[in-house]
Tab-separated table of C-alpha atoms and ligand atoms in Angstrom:
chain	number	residue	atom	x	y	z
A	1	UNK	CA	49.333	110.608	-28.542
A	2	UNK	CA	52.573	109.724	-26.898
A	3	UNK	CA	52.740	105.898	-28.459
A	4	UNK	CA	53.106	105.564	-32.215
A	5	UNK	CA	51.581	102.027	-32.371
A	6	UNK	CA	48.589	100.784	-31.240
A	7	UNK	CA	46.590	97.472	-31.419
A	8	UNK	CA	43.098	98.692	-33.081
A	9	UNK	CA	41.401	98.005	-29.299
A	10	UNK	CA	43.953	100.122	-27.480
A	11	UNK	CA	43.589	102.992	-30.146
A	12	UNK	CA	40.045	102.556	-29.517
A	13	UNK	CA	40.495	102.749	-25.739
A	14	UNK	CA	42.777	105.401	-25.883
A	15	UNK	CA	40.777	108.112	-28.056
A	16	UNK	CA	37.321	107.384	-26.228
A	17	UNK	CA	39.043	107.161	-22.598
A	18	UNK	CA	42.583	108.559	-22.228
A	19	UNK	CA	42.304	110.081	-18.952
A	20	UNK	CA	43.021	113.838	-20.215
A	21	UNK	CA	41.452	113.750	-23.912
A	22	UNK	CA	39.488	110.639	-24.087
A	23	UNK	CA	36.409	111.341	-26.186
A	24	UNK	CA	33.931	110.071	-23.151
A	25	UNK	CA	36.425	111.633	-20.973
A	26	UNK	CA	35.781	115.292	-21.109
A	27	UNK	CA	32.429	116.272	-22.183
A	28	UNK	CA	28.920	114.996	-23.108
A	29	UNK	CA	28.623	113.602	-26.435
A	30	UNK	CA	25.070	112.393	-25.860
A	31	UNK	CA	21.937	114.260	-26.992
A	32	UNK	CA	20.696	116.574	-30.235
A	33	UNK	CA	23.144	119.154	-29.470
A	34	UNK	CA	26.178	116.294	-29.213
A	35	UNK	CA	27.058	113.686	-31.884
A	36	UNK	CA	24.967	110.336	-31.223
A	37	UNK	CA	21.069	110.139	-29.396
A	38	UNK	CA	20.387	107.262	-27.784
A	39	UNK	CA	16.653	105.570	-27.029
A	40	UNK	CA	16.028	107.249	-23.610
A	41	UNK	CA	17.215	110.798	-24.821
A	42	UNK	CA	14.918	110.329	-27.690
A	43	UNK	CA	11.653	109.269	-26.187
A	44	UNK	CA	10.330	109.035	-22.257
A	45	UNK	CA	8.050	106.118	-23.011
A	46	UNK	CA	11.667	103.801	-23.890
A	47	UNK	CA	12.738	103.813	-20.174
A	48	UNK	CA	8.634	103.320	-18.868
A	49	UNK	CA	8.629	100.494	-21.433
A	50	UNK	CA	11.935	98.742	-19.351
A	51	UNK	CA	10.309	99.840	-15.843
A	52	UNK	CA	7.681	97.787	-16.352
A	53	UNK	CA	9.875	95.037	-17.847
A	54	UNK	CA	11.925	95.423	-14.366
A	55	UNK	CA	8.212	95.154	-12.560
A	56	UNK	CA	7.501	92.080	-14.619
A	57	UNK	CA	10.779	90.109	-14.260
A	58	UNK	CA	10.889	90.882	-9.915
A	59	UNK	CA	7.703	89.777	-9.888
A	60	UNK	CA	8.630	86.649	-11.632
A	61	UNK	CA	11.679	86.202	-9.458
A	62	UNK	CA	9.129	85.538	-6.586
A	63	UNK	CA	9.323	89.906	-5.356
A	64	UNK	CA	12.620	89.063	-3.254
A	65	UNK	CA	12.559	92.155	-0.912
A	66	UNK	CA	16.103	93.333	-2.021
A	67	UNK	CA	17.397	92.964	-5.648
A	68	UNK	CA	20.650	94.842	-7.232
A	69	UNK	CA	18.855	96.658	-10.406
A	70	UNK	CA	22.465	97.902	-12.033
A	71	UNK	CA	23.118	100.168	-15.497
A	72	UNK	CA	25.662	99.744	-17.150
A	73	UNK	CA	27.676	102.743	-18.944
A	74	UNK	CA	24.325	105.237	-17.639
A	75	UNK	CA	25.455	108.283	-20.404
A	76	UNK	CA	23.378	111.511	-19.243
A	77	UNK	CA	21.845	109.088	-16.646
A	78	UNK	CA	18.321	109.667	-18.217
A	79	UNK	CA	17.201	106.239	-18.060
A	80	UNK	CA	17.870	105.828	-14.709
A	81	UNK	CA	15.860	108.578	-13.691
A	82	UNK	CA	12.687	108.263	-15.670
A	83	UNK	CA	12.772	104.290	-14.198
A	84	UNK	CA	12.874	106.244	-10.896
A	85	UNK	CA	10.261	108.396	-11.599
A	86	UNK	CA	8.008	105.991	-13.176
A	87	UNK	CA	8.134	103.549	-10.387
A	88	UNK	CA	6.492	105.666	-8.066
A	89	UNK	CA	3.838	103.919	-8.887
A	90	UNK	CA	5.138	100.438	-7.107
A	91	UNK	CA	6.413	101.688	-3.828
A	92	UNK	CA	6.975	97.987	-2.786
A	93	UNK	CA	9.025	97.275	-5.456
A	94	UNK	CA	10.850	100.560	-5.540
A	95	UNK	CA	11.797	99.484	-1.704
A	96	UNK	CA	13.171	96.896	-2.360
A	97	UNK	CA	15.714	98.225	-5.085
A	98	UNK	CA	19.488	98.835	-4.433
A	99	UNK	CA	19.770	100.611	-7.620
A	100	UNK	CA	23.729	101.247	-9.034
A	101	UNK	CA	25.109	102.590	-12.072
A	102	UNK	CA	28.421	101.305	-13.192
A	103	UNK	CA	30.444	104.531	-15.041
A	104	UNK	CA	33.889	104.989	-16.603
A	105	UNK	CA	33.337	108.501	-17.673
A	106	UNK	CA	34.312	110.914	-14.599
A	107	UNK	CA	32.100	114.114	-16.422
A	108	UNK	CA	28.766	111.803	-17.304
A	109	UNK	CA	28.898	110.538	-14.183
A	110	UNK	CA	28.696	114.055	-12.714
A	111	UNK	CA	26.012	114.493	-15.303
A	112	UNK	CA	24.408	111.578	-13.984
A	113	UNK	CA	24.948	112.091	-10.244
A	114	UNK	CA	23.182	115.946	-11.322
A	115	UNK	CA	19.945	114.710	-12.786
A	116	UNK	CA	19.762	112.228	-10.087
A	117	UNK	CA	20.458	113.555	-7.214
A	118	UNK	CA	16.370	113.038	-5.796
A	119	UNK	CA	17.111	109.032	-5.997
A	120	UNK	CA	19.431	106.765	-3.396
A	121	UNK	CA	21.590	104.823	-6.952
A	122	UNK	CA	25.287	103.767	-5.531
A	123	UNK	CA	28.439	104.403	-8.490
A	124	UNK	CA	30.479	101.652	-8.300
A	125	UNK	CA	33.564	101.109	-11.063
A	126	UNK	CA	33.540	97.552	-10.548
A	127	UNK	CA	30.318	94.820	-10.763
A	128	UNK	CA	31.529	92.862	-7.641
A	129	UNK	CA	31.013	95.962	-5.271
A	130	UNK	CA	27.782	94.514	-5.243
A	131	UNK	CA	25.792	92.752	-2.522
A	132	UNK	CA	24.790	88.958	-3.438
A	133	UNK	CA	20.588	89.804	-3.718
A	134	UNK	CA	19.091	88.475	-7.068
A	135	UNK	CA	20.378	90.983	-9.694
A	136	UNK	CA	18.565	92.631	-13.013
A	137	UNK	CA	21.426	94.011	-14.997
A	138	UNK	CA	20.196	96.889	-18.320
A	139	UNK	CA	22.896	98.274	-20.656
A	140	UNK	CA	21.179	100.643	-23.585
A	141	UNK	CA	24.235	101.394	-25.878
A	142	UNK	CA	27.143	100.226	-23.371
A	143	UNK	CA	28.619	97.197	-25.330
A	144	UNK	CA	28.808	99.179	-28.603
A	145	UNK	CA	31.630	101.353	-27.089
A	146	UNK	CA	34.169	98.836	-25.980
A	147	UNK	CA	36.916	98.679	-28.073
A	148	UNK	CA	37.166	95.690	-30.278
A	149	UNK	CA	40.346	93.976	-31.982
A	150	UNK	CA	40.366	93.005	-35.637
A	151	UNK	CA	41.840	89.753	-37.522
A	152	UNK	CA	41.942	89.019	-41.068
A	153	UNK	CA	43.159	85.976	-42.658
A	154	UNK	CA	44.998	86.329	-45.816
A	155	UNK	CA	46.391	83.099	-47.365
A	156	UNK	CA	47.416	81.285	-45.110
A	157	UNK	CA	48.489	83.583	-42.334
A	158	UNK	CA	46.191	86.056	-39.588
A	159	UNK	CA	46.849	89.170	-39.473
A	160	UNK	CA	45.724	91.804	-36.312
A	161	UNK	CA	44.991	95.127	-37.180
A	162	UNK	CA	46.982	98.401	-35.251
A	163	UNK	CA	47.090	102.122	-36.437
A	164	UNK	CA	50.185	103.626	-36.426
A	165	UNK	CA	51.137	107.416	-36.138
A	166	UNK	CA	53.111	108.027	-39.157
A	167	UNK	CA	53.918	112.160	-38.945
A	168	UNK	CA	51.068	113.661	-38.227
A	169	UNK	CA	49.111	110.918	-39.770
A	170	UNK	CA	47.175	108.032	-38.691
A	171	UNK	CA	47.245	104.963	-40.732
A	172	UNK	CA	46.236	101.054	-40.489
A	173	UNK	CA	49.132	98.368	-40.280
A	174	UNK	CA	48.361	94.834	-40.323
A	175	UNK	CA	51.183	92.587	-38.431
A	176	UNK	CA	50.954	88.638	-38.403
A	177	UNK	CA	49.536	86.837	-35.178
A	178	UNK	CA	50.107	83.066	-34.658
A	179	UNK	CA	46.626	81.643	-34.839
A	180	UNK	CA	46.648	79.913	-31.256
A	181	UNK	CA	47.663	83.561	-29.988
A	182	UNK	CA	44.086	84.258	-31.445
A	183	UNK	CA	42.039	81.806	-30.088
A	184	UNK	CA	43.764	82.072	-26.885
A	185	UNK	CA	42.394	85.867	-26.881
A	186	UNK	CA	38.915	85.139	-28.255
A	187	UNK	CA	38.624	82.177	-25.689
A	188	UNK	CA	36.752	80.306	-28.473
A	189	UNK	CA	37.620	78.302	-31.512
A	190	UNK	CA	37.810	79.866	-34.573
A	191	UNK	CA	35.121	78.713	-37.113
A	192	UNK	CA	35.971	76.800	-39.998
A	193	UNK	CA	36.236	79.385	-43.001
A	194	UNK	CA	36.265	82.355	-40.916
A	195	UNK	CA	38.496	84.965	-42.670
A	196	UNK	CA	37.922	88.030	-40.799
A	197	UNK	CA	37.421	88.598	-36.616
A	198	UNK	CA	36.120	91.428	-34.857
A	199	UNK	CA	35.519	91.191	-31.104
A	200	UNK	CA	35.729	93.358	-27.758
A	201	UNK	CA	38.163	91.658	-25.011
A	202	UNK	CA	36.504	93.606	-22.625
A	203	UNK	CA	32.590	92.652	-23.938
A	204	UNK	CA	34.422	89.332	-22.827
A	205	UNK	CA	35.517	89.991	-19.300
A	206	UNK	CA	31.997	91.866	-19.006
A	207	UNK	CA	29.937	88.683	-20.223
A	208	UNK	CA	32.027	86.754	-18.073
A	209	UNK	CA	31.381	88.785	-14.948
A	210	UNK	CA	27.683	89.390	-15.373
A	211	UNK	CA	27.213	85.371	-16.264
A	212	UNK	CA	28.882	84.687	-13.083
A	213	UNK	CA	26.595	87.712	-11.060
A	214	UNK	CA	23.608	85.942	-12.451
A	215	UNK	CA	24.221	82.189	-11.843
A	216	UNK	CA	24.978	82.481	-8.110
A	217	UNK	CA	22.605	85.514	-6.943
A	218	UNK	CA	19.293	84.568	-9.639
A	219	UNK	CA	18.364	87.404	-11.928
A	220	UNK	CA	19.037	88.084	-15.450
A	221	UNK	CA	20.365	90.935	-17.954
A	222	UNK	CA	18.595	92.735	-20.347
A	223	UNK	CA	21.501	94.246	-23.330
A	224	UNK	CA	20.308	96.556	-25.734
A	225	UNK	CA	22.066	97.105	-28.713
A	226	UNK	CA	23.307	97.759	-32.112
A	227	UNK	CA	24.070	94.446	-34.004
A	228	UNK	CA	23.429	91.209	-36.299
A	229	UNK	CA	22.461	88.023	-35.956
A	230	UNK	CA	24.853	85.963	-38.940
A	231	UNK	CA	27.243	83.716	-37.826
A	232	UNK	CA	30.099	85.577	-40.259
A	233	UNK	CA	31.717	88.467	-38.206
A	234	UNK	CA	31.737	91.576	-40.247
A	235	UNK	CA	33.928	94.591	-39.860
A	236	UNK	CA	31.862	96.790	-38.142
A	237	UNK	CA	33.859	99.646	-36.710
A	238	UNK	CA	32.545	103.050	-37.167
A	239	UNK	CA	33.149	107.332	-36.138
A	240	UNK	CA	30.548	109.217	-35.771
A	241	UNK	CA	31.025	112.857	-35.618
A	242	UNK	CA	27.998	115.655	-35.122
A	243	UNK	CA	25.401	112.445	-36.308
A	244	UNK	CA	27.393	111.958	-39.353
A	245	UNK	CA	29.968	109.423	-39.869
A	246	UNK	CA	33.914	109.881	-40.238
A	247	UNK	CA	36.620	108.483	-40.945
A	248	UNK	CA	38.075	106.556	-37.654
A	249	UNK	CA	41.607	107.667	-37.998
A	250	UNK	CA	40.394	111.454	-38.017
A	251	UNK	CA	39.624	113.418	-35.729
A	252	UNK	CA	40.511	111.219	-32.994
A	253	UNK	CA	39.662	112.328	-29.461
A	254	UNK	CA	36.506	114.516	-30.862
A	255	UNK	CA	34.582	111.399	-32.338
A	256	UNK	CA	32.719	108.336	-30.833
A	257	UNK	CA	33.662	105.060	-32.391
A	258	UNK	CA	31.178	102.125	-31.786
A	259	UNK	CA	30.500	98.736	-33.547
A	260	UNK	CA	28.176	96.474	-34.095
A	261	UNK	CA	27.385	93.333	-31.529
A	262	UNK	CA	27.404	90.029	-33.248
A	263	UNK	CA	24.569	89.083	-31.081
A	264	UNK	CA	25.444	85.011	-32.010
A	265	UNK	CA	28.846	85.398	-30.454
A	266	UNK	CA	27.518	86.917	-27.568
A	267	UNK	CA	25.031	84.090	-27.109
A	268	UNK	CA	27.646	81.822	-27.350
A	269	UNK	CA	29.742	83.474	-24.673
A	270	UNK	CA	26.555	83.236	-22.654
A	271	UNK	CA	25.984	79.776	-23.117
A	272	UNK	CA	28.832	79.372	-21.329
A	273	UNK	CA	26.921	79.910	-17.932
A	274	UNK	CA	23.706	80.489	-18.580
A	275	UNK	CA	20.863	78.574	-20.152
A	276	UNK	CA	18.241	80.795	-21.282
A	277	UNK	CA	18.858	83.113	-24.095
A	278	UNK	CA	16.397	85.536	-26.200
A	279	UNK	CA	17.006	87.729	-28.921
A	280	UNK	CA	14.359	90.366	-30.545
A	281	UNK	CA	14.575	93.044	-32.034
A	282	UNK	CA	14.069	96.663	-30.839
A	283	UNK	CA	10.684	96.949	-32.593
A	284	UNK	CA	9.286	93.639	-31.470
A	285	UNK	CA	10.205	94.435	-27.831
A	286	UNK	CA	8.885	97.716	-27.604
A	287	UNK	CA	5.752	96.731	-29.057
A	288	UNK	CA	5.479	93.464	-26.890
A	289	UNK	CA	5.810	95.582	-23.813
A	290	UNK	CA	2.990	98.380	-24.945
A	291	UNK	CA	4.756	101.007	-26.367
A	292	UNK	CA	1.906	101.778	-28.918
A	293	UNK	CA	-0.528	101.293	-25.986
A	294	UNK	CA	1.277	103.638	-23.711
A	295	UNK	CA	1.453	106.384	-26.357
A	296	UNK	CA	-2.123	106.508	-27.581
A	297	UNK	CA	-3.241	106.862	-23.865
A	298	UNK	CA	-0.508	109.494	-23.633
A	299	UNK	CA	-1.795	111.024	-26.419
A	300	UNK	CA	-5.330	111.624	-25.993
A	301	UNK	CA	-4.844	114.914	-23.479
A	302	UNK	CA	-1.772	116.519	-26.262
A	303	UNK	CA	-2.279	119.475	-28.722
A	304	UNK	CA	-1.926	118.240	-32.382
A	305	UNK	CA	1.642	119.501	-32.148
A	306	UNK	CA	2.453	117.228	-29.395
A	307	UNK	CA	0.783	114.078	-30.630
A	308	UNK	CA	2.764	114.405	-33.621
A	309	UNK	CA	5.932	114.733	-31.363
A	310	UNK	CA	5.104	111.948	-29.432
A	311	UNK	CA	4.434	109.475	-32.473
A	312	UNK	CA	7.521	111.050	-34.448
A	313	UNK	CA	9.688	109.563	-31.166
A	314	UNK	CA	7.865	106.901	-31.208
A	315	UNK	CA	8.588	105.913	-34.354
A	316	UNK	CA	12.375	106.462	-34.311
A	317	UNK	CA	11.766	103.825	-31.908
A	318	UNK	CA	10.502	101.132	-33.858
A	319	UNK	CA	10.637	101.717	-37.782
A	320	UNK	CA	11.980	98.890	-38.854
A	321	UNK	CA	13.922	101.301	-41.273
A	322	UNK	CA	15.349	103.986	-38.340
A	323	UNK	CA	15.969	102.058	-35.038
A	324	UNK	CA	14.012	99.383	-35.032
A	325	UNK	CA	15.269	96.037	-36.834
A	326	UNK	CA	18.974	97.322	-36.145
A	327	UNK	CA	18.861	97.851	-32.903
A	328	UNK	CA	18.391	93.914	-30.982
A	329	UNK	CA	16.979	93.224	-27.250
A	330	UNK	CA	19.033	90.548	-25.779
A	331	UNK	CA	17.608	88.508	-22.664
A	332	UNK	CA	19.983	86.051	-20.651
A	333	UNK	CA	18.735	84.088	-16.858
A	334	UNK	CA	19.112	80.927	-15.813
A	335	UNK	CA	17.664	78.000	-16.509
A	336	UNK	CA	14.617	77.636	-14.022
A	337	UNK	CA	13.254	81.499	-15.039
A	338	UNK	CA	10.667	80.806	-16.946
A	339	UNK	CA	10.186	84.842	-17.503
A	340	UNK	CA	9.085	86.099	-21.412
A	341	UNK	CA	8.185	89.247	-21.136
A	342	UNK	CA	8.729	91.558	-24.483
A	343	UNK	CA	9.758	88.574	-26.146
B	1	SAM	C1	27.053	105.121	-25.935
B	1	SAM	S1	26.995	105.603	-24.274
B	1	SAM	C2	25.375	105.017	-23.820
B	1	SAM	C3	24.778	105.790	-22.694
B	1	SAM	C4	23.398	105.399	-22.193
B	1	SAM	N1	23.297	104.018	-21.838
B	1	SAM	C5	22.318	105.761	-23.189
B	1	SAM	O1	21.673	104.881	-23.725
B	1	SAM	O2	22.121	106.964	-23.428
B	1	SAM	C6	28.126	104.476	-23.478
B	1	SAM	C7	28.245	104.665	-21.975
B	1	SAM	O3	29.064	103.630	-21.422
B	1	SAM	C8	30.093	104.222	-20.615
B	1	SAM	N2	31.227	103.281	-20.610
B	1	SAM	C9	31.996	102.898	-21.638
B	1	SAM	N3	32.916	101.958	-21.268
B	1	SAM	C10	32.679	101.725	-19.965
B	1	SAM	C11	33.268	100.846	-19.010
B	1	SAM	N4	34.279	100.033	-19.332
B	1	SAM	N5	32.767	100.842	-17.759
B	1	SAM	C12	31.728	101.653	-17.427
B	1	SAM	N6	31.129	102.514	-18.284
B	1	SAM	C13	31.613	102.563	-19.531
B	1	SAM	C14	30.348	105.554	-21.289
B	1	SAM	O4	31.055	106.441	-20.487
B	1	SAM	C15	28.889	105.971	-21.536
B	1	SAM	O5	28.263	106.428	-20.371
């Protein structure tokens, strides 16, 4: 690292996407053999369970013949190709699909480009490359990885959080911010009491983009997601290294660092444009949409071996302990959509 101070965001940004080490930037950190597994690396019947949600919701948007169906941050691309290869099964709506993925990462989207290379999905780096047809937007782990910025209140003053390179070593600084400075950045007003802030700038230009997708072209976004429901922020920020976790100012460039959504804030920034809101969890969603259905008819032509397999994925899934209650579905449409499906 060239800088010696960063605000926590652009230490964030810069050790998961500096163009020649960034973390995301360089290899594929995604599976059993990397350091984090995701839903659709972990079981098949995750991505069937949103195909059918993305069957449910164009049906209930009237079957336009074209809608945008975009991923956001698309990792090994997995989900994007099971949806493809479950949905030969509804050729009409399949035809109608102008499927993209929207990708930082250079090497996943090679990845992705690889394992997909049977089905017509565009790349785009930007969401208004788009055409204006009704638009379904799905992000499975993308908002976790934005960088966030940190404020804590002590006494009387705010302080923002950077990490500065002291030697060889990494270390937190906190500097004082003038409070309008941070509700000009949060683009809300702080809540009365609130001592402590955590909150992606980008998850902000993101909400604001898809909110404005959605209101003019119809359609709605599905966010899946680490997170909490409270009001309080909490400081959420966390490395994880080889499915363990680390310490954030380690091994920088050769760990992931994610937080948590405060799905309430999120809501809020909604709000903003859109009217209709849901929140479940993972475990209620999955369950709504058949998951324990699909499996047991899955299961009935598996050895022993498999069945257990199958269930053992399943159940990663949806145990209220593993992913389950942790991990929140988040619906957002407009007003007149009257669609409930999962939820
Ligand atoms: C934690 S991974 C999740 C991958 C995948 N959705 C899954 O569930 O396996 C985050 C993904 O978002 C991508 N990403 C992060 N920031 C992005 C941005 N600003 N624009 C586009 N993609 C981004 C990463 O490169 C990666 O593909």
């Amino acid at each position: 690292m060239r800088k010696n101070k960063f605000s926590l965001d652009k230490f964030i940004e810069h050790s998961l996407y500096d163009k020649s080490n960034g973390y995301y930037m360089k290899n594929n950190p995604i599976g059993n053999k990397g350091d984090f597994i995701t839903a659709p690396e972990i079981s098949v019947l995750f991505s069937e369970m949103i195909s059918i949600w993305l069957v449910g919701f164009w049906e209930n948007l009237g079957k336009p013949k074209k809608i945008n169906i975009i991923e956001l941050g698309a990792g090994t691309g997995e989900m994007m190709f099971q949806i493809n290869k479950s949905l030969k099964n509804f050729e009409i709506f399949k035809k109608s699909c102008e499927f993209y993925i929207l990708e930082k990462s250079p090497q996943l989207m090679k990845i992705q480009k690889k394992k997909n290379r049977l089905f017509k999905i565009k790349w785009i780096d930007k969401l208004n490359k788009i055409k204006s047809f009704p638009t379904i937007i799905i992000a499975n782990e993308f908002f976790d990885a934005l960088p966030v910025k940190q404020y804590k209140k002590l006494g009387k003053a705010w302080y923002e959080r950077y990490v500065v390179k002291n030697k060889d070593k990494y270390e937190f600084k906190d500097e004082e911010i003038k409070f309008h400075e941070i509700e000009k950045n949060l683009g809300e007003k702080v809540q009365k009491n609130e001592k402590f802030i955590e909150f992606s700038p980008r998850s902000n230009e993101k909400i604001s983009e898809i909110s404005k997708i959605i209101k003019k072209n119809n359609g709605g976004a599905l966010i899946i997601d680490y997170g909490y429901l409270g009001k309080k922020m909490l400081d959420t920020v966390q490395s994880v290294k080889n499915h363990k976790k680390t310490d954030i100012l380690k091994n920088i460039y050769q760990s992931d660092i994610t937080h948590l959504l405060n799905f309430n804030f999120y809501k809020k920034k909604f709000n903003k444009k859109l009217d209709k809101i849901k929140i479940i969890s993972q475990r209620k969603f999955l369950i709504n949409m058949g998951i324990l259905h699909r499996a047991e008819i899955l299961s009935k032509n598996l050895t022993f071996h498999q069945k257990t397999d199958l269930y053992y994925r399943v159940q990663r899934l949806i145990d209220s302990q593993q992913m389950g209650e942790l991990f929140k579905v988040m619906f957002v449409t407009n007003r007149q959509n009257n669609f409930s499906m999962g939820f």
